[in-house]
């Protein structure tokens, strides 16, 4: 205890007696009313209030001369002597009670241990394996979201949880800011109905609801209803609740094990004079969280400390085994009152707790609740007073019939006795009514008993709440948690010290959490309306989102149409008559054969397709142990070279080749060379390719319309240092096919799905009208990215595809590629997210500058966001890196959008591939075709679902083809060398 401060004496005053020594042995036993940090504030509650001014620094403490120093000094001396006497008296009583109730004063070490035990119980309750035997049931509530401020509408809330039944009409509107109007009516629930049949109970509820609707003149409307049902229920969806067991003196028969929503609907239907849409059944704790969540969107915990006690909080779906799905969060109703029912709190339960339990309606159950809640606190104090009186420690051993009567000492009496100023007077008044004729010492002692009992309650609640806060912090993966706890309940509200003690102990037990406690203004009724409003908002929002994303969900018939149209466009590209107007160009590559394994020798490969340029030496060895050995060097192409003259570009390329030949020490040899040139070319032979147009930021002059092999040869001539045999100009897609064909002779198709997309395949010469000759096959580079440029895909293009196309560098071109390739998918997603934000579905309707930035949403983010292993927390982190401050719900929507866009891309790609494999099958007149596709590209390789969905689509649309997909390794380097090797082999065969 803080000692009474000695008073300063001015001249002319007599010095007061020395102050009393500070009491010993009070502050060493952990968190309790004797703790030093509590002492000053607790002083009043522990008995100083009776002295009025004797607390340290009290404004009424005499501190100046009034009518003469001597008179004042005399009064002060008298007062100090009185204070000294009372302090000593109080100290004796307090020490005596502290010793007597030692087991109720819990140290921080014990509280931290309780916190760890409760965390284990939470884990058991969430686990499918342990839930059946868990005492803390951790019931899923199917409330998946807290209010986001955009809710609106007219709702009814029913609140059934005690002897009074409340009905509210809650109007949530948006004019300038969100406002809530509430009108309510309270109906009595008579004892005979509480203990009668379930049918009678729900008929009564339905009758009250009918009366309320008539008064509100809304019987003709079918308003959404939220039902706060404050009893333990098991739910498998938001609008059903199976009562596990009655509590709070309710005993209506035929309800336990039944769905209370169905029972209420049945009662409403039986009346037939109105209709109601019960959208949600809610526990009062959840109602509290939702009410506070409306005012503070950080609120993710609901806490009730009143007649009973319970808590709920927003848990990650991935931890809730009892509900399917890992996405998002759901509110869990802990039903923590049953903590300890398995004996896990036996070491801290006292004889008084056991006596309370024995005399209760449900012995052995709700043991934690019996230690902390308002229903039992007054009774706990009464049992302690009876025992102390019997032992002669109180009331001079007097025991009255009133003191022995259960329920005579109520929790409201505990609150009154612990008030700072009038507490001791109240104690005297209450104890006098019990007939025990208390002395001043008795009043001090009883006040201290109340303090110890209520302080223990606050400490225990702080420890279980601490376990929830730690779970939230760990779920979020943050060092420091910032959150809000919504609180309701008469004990928390009415007890003069309870809230402050709870806050203080919580902050001490969980120092790395910044917790705001928010008092629930209008209780669980408004909360039920909020749950309903959120459910209503989410249902409407999901409907509109589903409606929008439905355009990305292509049916089997639509995909068959895409396949059919791709086939028609391919035919047009192959025919001389339609080739010039065809959008899918079907360019002959003059690659007439895939590798047969006899290729042998050293080859050079050049790879030009972006800002970096590669030169490779590829050593191919045939025989029993075929090997391919590669050496390469990467060179940068400066922007001024990319956008300068053609001569400068090819001189730079030749300089890089010269450096590489020196580096490898092979300048003297005239090696065969393959040139991977990843720009649209029209080939007239294997070693001649006319550049149709530059892409990818290249602008070098005097190149378009020219043969790039000729430009390279001219560059080599100008240098006059070395000579090379340029055998082939190669597209990277063809290189991919050739690389895989070297591993698998069955590979006759190449596919790239990366930044861009393209495909090639071995076509029958007789079908390639642009090249003379009927015999054999030739690889055709489809250049399928331009599929749809004639409008044949307009029926499946969305407004988002059109927006991406309109703002691209080549508007109106490569439309198929813009729907399926990595360069554009992120941009489609970004456009959808902007639209959803404008419509208020995302980011609280706030469009950030980041979201307005083109190409900020890279396709790699799609791959990361859609990863099955990635929790929504990590999705939020990715969005935060993009400057998008998202909630859990936002993250789910973003993930859904990414999934819709990438799924469509994979299906469209699959439809194109199905057209190719079926064409090959028909070309060869086969019932069934077995073929391998060589694939490359970052989207195919890195996206978690793209390849699987694409494979399935090919299977569905080309059921007579068995297609194997083989991942290519370095198609543009190794593939170019292999094409060169095959070219050399065929050239030699022709010469011989």
mmCIF file of N, CA and C in Angstrom, residues 40 58 67 144 220 254 307 394 404 415 437 465 488 572 602 674 771 775 858 862 872 885:
data_model
loop_
_atom_site.group_PDB
_atom_site.id
_atom_site.type_symbol
_atom_site.label_atom_id
_atom_site.label_comp_id
_atom_site.label_asym_id
_atom_site.label_seq_id
_atom_site.Cartn_x
_atom_site.Cartn_y
_atom_site.Cartn_z
ATOM 1 N N UNK A 40 -2.059 2.814 -5.642
ATOM 2 C CA UNK A 40 -2.637 4.132 -5.427
ATOM 3 C C UNK A 40 -4.108 4.126 -5.810
ATOM 4 N N UNK A 58 -4.808 13.925 -2.387
ATOM 5 C CA UNK A 58 -6.245 14.170 -2.545
ATOM 6 C C UNK A 58 -6.507 15.665 -2.457
ATOM 7 N N UNK A 67 -7.649 30.276 9.418
ATOM 8 C CA UNK A 67 -7.880 30.905 10.732
ATOM 9 C C UNK A 67 -6.791 30.560 11.751
ATOM 10 N N UNK A 144 -18.159 -14.448 -41.927
ATOM 11 C CA UNK A 144 -16.849 -14.434 -42.592
ATOM 12 C C UNK A 144 -16.270 -13.032 -42.745
ATOM 13 N N UNK A 220 -46.283 -6.389 -44.587
ATOM 14 C CA UNK A 220 -46.331 -6.752 -46.007
ATOM 15 C C UNK A 220 -44.930 -6.890 -46.617
ATOM 16 N N UNK A 254 -37.549 -30.408 -26.508
ATOM 17 C CA UNK A 254 -37.602 -30.675 -27.954
ATOM 18 C C UNK A 254 -36.796 -29.700 -28.794
ATOM 19 N N UNK A 307 -23.570 -11.710 -16.917
ATOM 20 C CA UNK A 307 -24.125 -12.850 -16.176
ATOM 21 C C UNK A 307 -23.299 -14.087 -16.501
ATOM 22 N N UNK A 394 -14.951 -12.973 11.145
ATOM 23 C CA UNK A 394 -15.814 -11.858 10.737
ATOM 24 C C UNK A 394 -17.045 -11.809 11.630
ATOM 25 N N UNK A 404 -26.924 -17.095 5.254
ATOM 26 C CA UNK A 404 -26.880 -18.505 4.807
ATOM 27 C C UNK A 404 -27.769 -18.759 3.583
ATOM 28 N N UNK A 415 -20.110 -4.847 -6.731
ATOM 29 C CA UNK A 415 -19.794 -3.596 -7.436
ATOM 30 C C UNK A 415 -19.981 -2.398 -6.513
ATOM 31 N N UNK A 437 -24.637 -7.116 11.697
ATOM 32 C CA UNK A 437 -24.145 -6.007 12.506
ATOM 33 C C UNK A 437 -22.633 -5.812 12.350
ATOM 34 N N UNK A 465 -8.146 -14.039 -22.779
ATOM 35 C CA UNK A 465 -8.150 -13.055 -23.873
ATOM 36 C C UNK A 465 -6.742 -12.939 -24.464
ATOM 37 N N UNK A 488 -19.038 -6.275 -24.039
ATOM 38 C CA UNK A 488 -20.358 -6.024 -23.470
ATOM 39 C C UNK A 488 -20.488 -6.856 -22.203
ATOM 40 N N UNK A 572 -7.126 -21.093 -93.590
ATOM 41 C CA UNK A 572 -7.025 -19.867 -94.405
ATOM 42 C C UNK A 572 -5.563 -19.447 -94.574
ATOM 43 N N UNK A 602 29.984 -29.520 -84.046
ATOM 44 C CA UNK A 602 29.976 -28.279 -83.270
ATOM 45 C C UNK A 602 29.213 -27.215 -84.037
ATOM 46 N N UNK A 674 23.110 -21.309 -86.431
ATOM 47 C CA UNK A 674 21.647 -21.164 -86.416
ATOM 48 C C UNK A 674 21.295 -19.860 -85.724
ATOM 49 N N UNK A 771 4.381 -23.178 -100.425
ATOM 50 C CA UNK A 771 5.688 -23.767 -100.765
ATOM 51 C C UNK A 771 5.469 -24.885 -101.778
ATOM 52 N N UNK A 775 5.665 -33.714 -101.206
ATOM 53 C CA UNK A 775 6.176 -34.817 -100.389
ATOM 54 C C UNK A 775 6.664 -34.358 -99.015
ATOM 55 N N UNK A 858 1.998 -7.338 -62.273
ATOM 56 C CA UNK A 858 2.698 -8.271 -63.162
ATOM 57 C C UNK A 858 2.093 -9.664 -63.071
ATOM 58 N N UNK A 862 0.131 -13.005 -60.274
ATOM 59 C CA UNK A 862 -0.965 -13.979 -60.431
ATOM 60 C C UNK A 862 -0.486 -15.341 -59.962
ATOM 61 N N UNK A 872 -3.821 -16.351 -47.248
ATOM 62 C CA UNK A 872 -4.323 -15.020 -47.624
ATOM 63 C C UNK A 872 -3.483 -13.909 -47.017
ATOM 64 N N UNK A 885 -3.859 -1.480 -49.737
ATOM 65 C CA UNK A 885 -4.099 -1.862 -48.350
ATOM 66 C C UNK A 885 -5.369 -2.694 -48.282
#
